[in-house]
């Protein structure tokens, strides 16, 4: 018995040693070393850590044949320089969200989120099984890029204000950080939208450079300390009902990978896409509780007549965007058709259940 135990121990030690050596060798001989630039502060909870997880998964799934080094905003390129950097091959990969690049292609905003549009669950369905990802791939091909959903925030919060929003008139003259189509909606409601990277929100709000801001939801908003710069926290985030975070991959770099590594990259994106939604769903409740109890944040719902007006404007904004060119029309038609079909099912499944759960 003793001898057998001894052999077992020696065996285990050899295995452990062998693993250690193997790991070192694997790291040294990675066939592909990629850089991933991101629009997020390095290691930012949820957003930045999703990029880290994506890189880690690619490394693990490939047995170390592929290594991806993650860069936070400004480490290699500025937050809003990510798209160009990956497009020209400065980095092989990027992590951001498509509405940040609306200056290059407005239609890309459909692949982030649409005010009063699809939820996270529905967006993923449109992407993977409703033709959304094919259209997105077609669009990014013009820039030498391949897109992939790589995270979803779920329904976001409306944002942080220093005054109550009791009517649409309260939005007039309001300078608010709000990206994408939501920004255009605010503009038509009389406000001034600005687009700032996350890392600049707290200082801008605290200094009064902006009057209000939205970011993501309790988990991320708590991390930036936004409650120290504004006291009213509005919901729901009508402007971002299920925002997709994207991975963008330089097409040339992707094509240079063997087929199995290509599959690993795309499937790692898919894992992170689902996992981040679970992380937000898990972390938002505790963060909201802390905001309300510890930091005495004032939670407010947008009044119905404000939402009604914003919805009317949203429909106009989306219809105009859809009418820009043939490709935009194609994307809109696909999105709209999916949305219309999704409504009936969503109404008698998720919504009916949530209503029933709250009511009976
Ligand atoms: Ca947001």
XYZ file of C-alpha atoms and ligand atoms in Angstrom:
361
model
C 0.000 0.000 0.000
C 2.778 2.413 1.008
C 4.721 1.663 -2.116
C 1.625 2.192 -4.248
C 1.008 5.589 -2.565
C 4.601 6.536 -3.184
C 4.314 5.663 -6.846
C 1.084 7.638 -7.063
C 2.743 10.679 -5.501
C 5.747 10.530 -7.774
C 3.422 10.066 -10.716
C 1.354 13.119 -9.733
C 4.497 15.202 -9.247
C 5.786 14.203 -12.676
C 2.481 15.107 -14.248
C 2.491 18.486 -12.490
C 6.067 19.147 -13.551
C 5.315 18.004 -17.065
C 2.320 20.348 -17.245
C 4.455 23.242 -16.062
C 7.084 22.612 -18.701
C 4.442 22.090 -21.358
C 2.791 25.423 -20.535
C 6.101 27.267 -20.818
C 6.840 25.648 -24.143
C 3.352 26.355 -25.426
C 3.560 30.034 -24.518
C 6.921 30.357 -26.177
C 5.774 28.719 -29.371
C 2.411 30.403 -29.975
C 1.953 30.428 -33.746
C -0.198 33.552 -33.748
C 0.252 36.547 -31.471
C -2.559 39.040 -31.836
C -3.328 42.410 -30.325
C -6.859 43.357 -29.258
C -7.569 47.083 -28.853
C -10.682 48.112 -26.935
C -12.841 51.196 -26.374
C -12.986 50.424 -22.628
C -10.738 51.349 -19.748
C -8.404 48.394 -19.134
C -10.038 45.714 -16.931
C -13.291 47.730 -16.587
C -15.915 45.434 -14.974
C -18.031 43.670 -17.586
C -16.896 45.508 -20.706
C -13.128 45.332 -20.236
C -13.185 41.970 -18.490
C -15.257 40.520 -21.363
C -12.426 41.470 -23.712
C -9.963 39.824 -21.308
C -12.116 36.686 -21.181
C -12.289 36.562 -24.952
C -8.498 36.679 -25.176
C -8.103 34.077 -22.418
C -10.596 31.703 -24.065
C -8.857 31.922 -27.427
C -5.564 31.089 -25.698
C -7.028 28.152 -23.763
C -9.132 26.705 -26.560
C -6.204 26.804 -28.947
C -3.918 25.094 -26.417
C -1.686 28.146 -26.533
C -1.221 28.148 -30.305
C -2.799 31.553 -30.353
C -2.213 34.426 -27.933
C -4.215 37.644 -27.787
C -2.925 40.618 -25.797
C -5.622 43.077 -24.706
C -5.088 46.845 -24.696
C -7.351 49.266 -22.813
C -8.457 52.568 -24.343
C -5.468 54.892 -24.983
C -2.875 52.148 -24.373
C -2.260 51.617 -28.062
C -4.959 53.751 -29.726
C -7.660 56.098 -28.354
C -11.087 54.629 -27.439
C -12.653 55.826 -30.679
C -9.626 54.869 -32.781
C -10.302 51.136 -32.401
C -12.223 50.637 -35.651
C -9.551 52.284 -37.823
C -6.729 50.509 -36.010
C -8.194 47.064 -36.718
C -9.279 48.034 -40.220
C -5.714 48.992 -41.188
C -4.168 46.077 -39.291
C -2.413 47.970 -36.456
C -4.198 45.421 -34.271
C -5.740 42.149 -35.443
C -8.776 42.466 -33.224
C -10.920 45.064 -31.458
C -13.722 45.206 -28.905
C -16.298 48.009 -28.922
C -19.822 48.631 -30.188
C -20.932 49.453 -33.727
C -22.724 52.728 -32.888
C -19.387 54.321 -31.987
C -18.534 54.338 -35.702
C -21.702 56.029 -36.944
C -19.553 58.792 -38.481
C -18.299 56.179 -40.968
C -21.526 54.242 -41.557
C -24.731 55.255 -39.880
C -26.430 51.969 -40.725
C -23.971 50.185 -38.403
C -26.070 51.421 -35.487
C -28.633 48.692 -36.212
C -25.976 46.212 -35.073
C -25.560 47.901 -31.672
C -29.067 48.786 -30.583
C -32.149 50.654 -31.739
C -34.293 52.856 -29.444
C -37.482 50.939 -28.565
C -36.082 48.049 -30.639
C -35.116 44.440 -29.962
C -34.115 43.155 -26.510
C -30.873 41.242 -25.911
C -32.599 37.902 -26.376
C -34.225 39.089 -29.604
C -31.023 40.738 -30.882
C -29.131 37.465 -30.481
C -31.940 35.667 -32.280
C -31.818 38.166 -35.167
C -28.026 37.930 -35.298
C -27.595 34.159 -35.279
C -30.871 32.953 -36.776
C -32.522 35.911 -38.479
C -29.933 37.159 -40.971
C -28.575 40.047 -38.839
C -25.005 38.813 -38.635
C -24.859 38.165 -42.377
C -25.814 41.774 -43.102
C -23.336 43.061 -40.537
C -20.604 40.909 -42.106
C -21.478 42.363 -45.501
C -21.160 45.909 -44.126
C -17.839 45.415 -42.316
C -16.350 43.658 -45.338
C -16.052 47.105 -46.932
C -13.553 47.962 -44.209
C -11.582 44.692 -44.299
C -13.227 43.588 -41.061
C -15.234 40.634 -39.784
C -17.730 41.410 -36.971
C -19.032 39.123 -34.229
C -21.390 39.761 -31.320
C -19.165 39.552 -28.226
C -21.235 40.729 -25.286
C -24.626 42.199 -24.517
C -25.583 44.587 -21.733
C -29.283 43.734 -21.620
C -31.700 46.632 -21.058
C -29.698 49.658 -19.966
C -30.672 52.444 -17.580
C -32.021 55.778 -18.854
C -29.236 57.769 -17.264
C -28.100 60.211 -14.607
C -29.651 63.662 -14.258
C -29.319 66.513 -11.808
C -32.946 67.498 -12.222
C -36.204 65.595 -12.590
C -37.531 64.906 -16.058
C -41.252 65.578 -15.736
C -41.964 66.574 -19.325
C -40.240 66.685 -22.709
C -39.542 70.377 -22.024
C -37.102 69.258 -19.319
C -34.939 67.709 -22.045
C -34.639 71.016 -23.914
C -31.159 72.464 -23.816
C -29.902 69.421 -21.940
C -26.329 68.509 -22.831
C -26.179 64.767 -22.400
C -23.698 62.045 -23.209
C -25.756 59.522 -25.157
C -24.358 57.632 -28.153
C -25.967 56.169 -31.246
C -29.538 56.642 -32.379
C -30.586 57.588 -28.847
C -28.421 60.692 -29.237
C -30.276 61.703 -32.394
C -33.590 61.191 -30.579
C -32.456 63.486 -27.759
C -31.357 66.082 -30.305
C -34.806 66.170 -31.890
C -36.366 66.426 -28.448
C -34.385 69.661 -28.007
C -31.280 68.375 -26.233
C -27.611 68.333 -27.224
C -26.163 64.830 -27.439
C -22.435 64.305 -27.043
C -20.457 61.128 -27.450
C -17.689 60.598 -24.923
C -15.769 57.429 -24.102
C -16.735 55.881 -20.757
C -13.496 56.929 -19.090
C -14.414 60.628 -19.440
C -17.967 60.493 -18.098
C -17.456 61.108 -14.403
C -15.184 64.143 -14.801
C -17.376 65.672 -17.509
C -20.515 65.307 -15.405
C -18.866 66.442 -12.185
C -17.339 69.549 -13.827
C -20.606 70.500 -15.520
C -19.183 70.055 -19.037
C -22.288 67.891 -19.545
C -25.631 68.079 -17.688
C -26.497 64.410 -17.832
C -25.149 61.081 -18.962
C -26.150 57.550 -19.558
C -23.621 54.738 -19.378
C -24.818 51.137 -19.026
C -26.601 49.993 -15.878
C -26.103 49.724 -12.107
C -23.071 47.380 -12.249
C -21.073 49.666 -14.565
C -22.479 52.998 -13.374
C -21.543 52.188 -9.782
C -18.000 51.334 -10.896
C -17.585 54.818 -12.397
C -19.070 56.481 -9.295
C -21.624 58.393 -11.363
C -23.860 58.694 -8.268
C -21.303 61.199 -6.942
C -22.015 63.537 -9.871
C -25.816 63.270 -10.268
C -28.636 62.204 -7.992
C -31.553 61.138 -10.220
C -31.263 57.750 -11.896
C -33.858 57.232 -14.630
C -35.253 54.082 -16.208
C -35.902 52.407 -18.574
C -33.071 52.785 -21.067
C -35.459 53.152 -24.004
C -32.466 54.110 -26.152
C -30.508 50.892 -25.493
C -32.807 47.919 -24.931
C -30.139 45.257 -25.559
C -26.858 46.633 -26.826
C -24.487 44.308 -28.624
C -20.793 44.699 -27.922
C -18.767 43.703 -30.895
C -15.554 41.946 -31.661
C -14.084 43.113 -34.939
C -11.422 41.062 -36.595
C -9.024 42.130 -39.324
C -10.027 40.004 -42.297
C -6.506 39.454 -43.610
C -5.304 38.292 -40.197
C -8.348 36.027 -39.868
C -7.779 34.471 -43.285
C -4.186 33.684 -42.318
C -5.430 31.415 -39.507
C -5.964 27.679 -40.040
C -9.635 26.657 -40.057
C -9.656 25.294 -36.508
C -8.289 28.547 -35.067
C -10.822 30.527 -37.103
C -13.556 28.439 -35.525
C -12.055 28.963 -32.065
C -12.003 32.757 -32.508
C -15.620 32.920 -33.689
C -16.884 30.487 -31.059
C -14.996 32.229 -28.257
C -16.873 35.399 -29.299
C -20.133 33.486 -29.022
C -19.292 32.241 -25.531
C -18.395 35.743 -24.343
C -21.518 37.156 -25.981
C -23.768 34.931 -23.856
C -21.614 35.056 -20.751
C -21.533 38.845 -20.484
C -25.333 39.043 -20.545
C -25.388 36.543 -17.673
C -22.797 38.623 -15.814
C -24.859 41.810 -16.141
C -28.003 39.969 -15.087
C -26.129 38.669 -12.035
C -24.340 41.895 -11.004
C -26.919 44.615 -11.726
C -29.310 43.729 -8.861
C -26.672 43.984 -6.100
C -25.228 47.173 -7.604
C -28.691 48.746 -7.812
C -29.308 47.835 -4.184
C -26.033 49.500 -3.165
C -26.826 52.644 -5.188
C -30.233 52.983 -3.560
C -29.383 52.105 0.039
C -25.750 53.116 0.563
C -25.545 56.047 -1.854
C -29.170 57.225 -1.547
C -29.667 57.513 -5.283
C -33.126 58.730 -6.345
C -34.643 56.199 -8.737
C -37.139 57.654 -11.224
C -39.202 56.275 -14.099
C -39.537 58.365 -17.258
C -43.161 59.584 -17.342
C -45.330 57.889 -19.972
C -45.901 61.037 -22.018
C -42.115 61.595 -22.223
C -41.640 58.002 -23.405
C -44.487 58.388 -25.917
C -42.890 61.463 -27.451
C -39.433 59.817 -27.487
C -40.902 56.750 -29.157
C -42.517 58.858 -31.864
C -39.199 60.605 -32.534
C -37.359 57.259 -32.465
C -39.597 55.896 -35.210
C -38.849 58.950 -37.362
C -35.100 58.711 -36.758
C -35.013 55.018 -37.623
C -37.186 55.503 -40.733
C -34.859 58.246 -42.002
C -31.779 56.153 -41.348
C -33.432 53.287 -43.214
C -33.953 55.486 -46.238
C -30.316 56.599 -46.734
C -29.322 54.029 -49.364
C -30.065 50.529 -50.670
C -28.010 48.733 -48.080
C -29.632 50.663 -45.205
C -33.039 49.756 -46.636
C -32.039 46.101 -46.725
C -30.874 46.135 -43.105
C -33.985 47.998 -41.957
C -36.295 45.589 -43.770
C -34.589 42.604 -42.162
C -34.667 44.229 -38.704
C -38.253 45.448 -39.008
C -39.563 42.138 -40.265
C -37.831 40.317 -37.437
C -39.150 42.864 -34.923
C -42.744 42.573 -36.142
C -42.606 38.784 -36.000
C -40.948 38.821 -32.580
C -43.604 41.061 -31.039
C -46.459 38.582 -30.823
C -44.274 35.844 -29.383
C -42.515 38.202 -26.927
C -45.887 39.522 -25.797
C -47.257 36.128 -24.876
C -43.974 34.722 -23.514
C -41.469 37.017 -21.746
C -43.809 39.974 -21.230
C -46.847 37.910 -20.247
C -44.761 35.914 -17.816
C -43.087 38.989 -16.239
C -46.491 40.663 -15.901
C -47.977 37.553 -14.342
C -45.036 37.125 -11.982
C -45.456 40.676 -10.720
C -49.229 40.602 -10.624
C -50.475 37.339 -9.126
Ca -25.223 53.216 -22.887
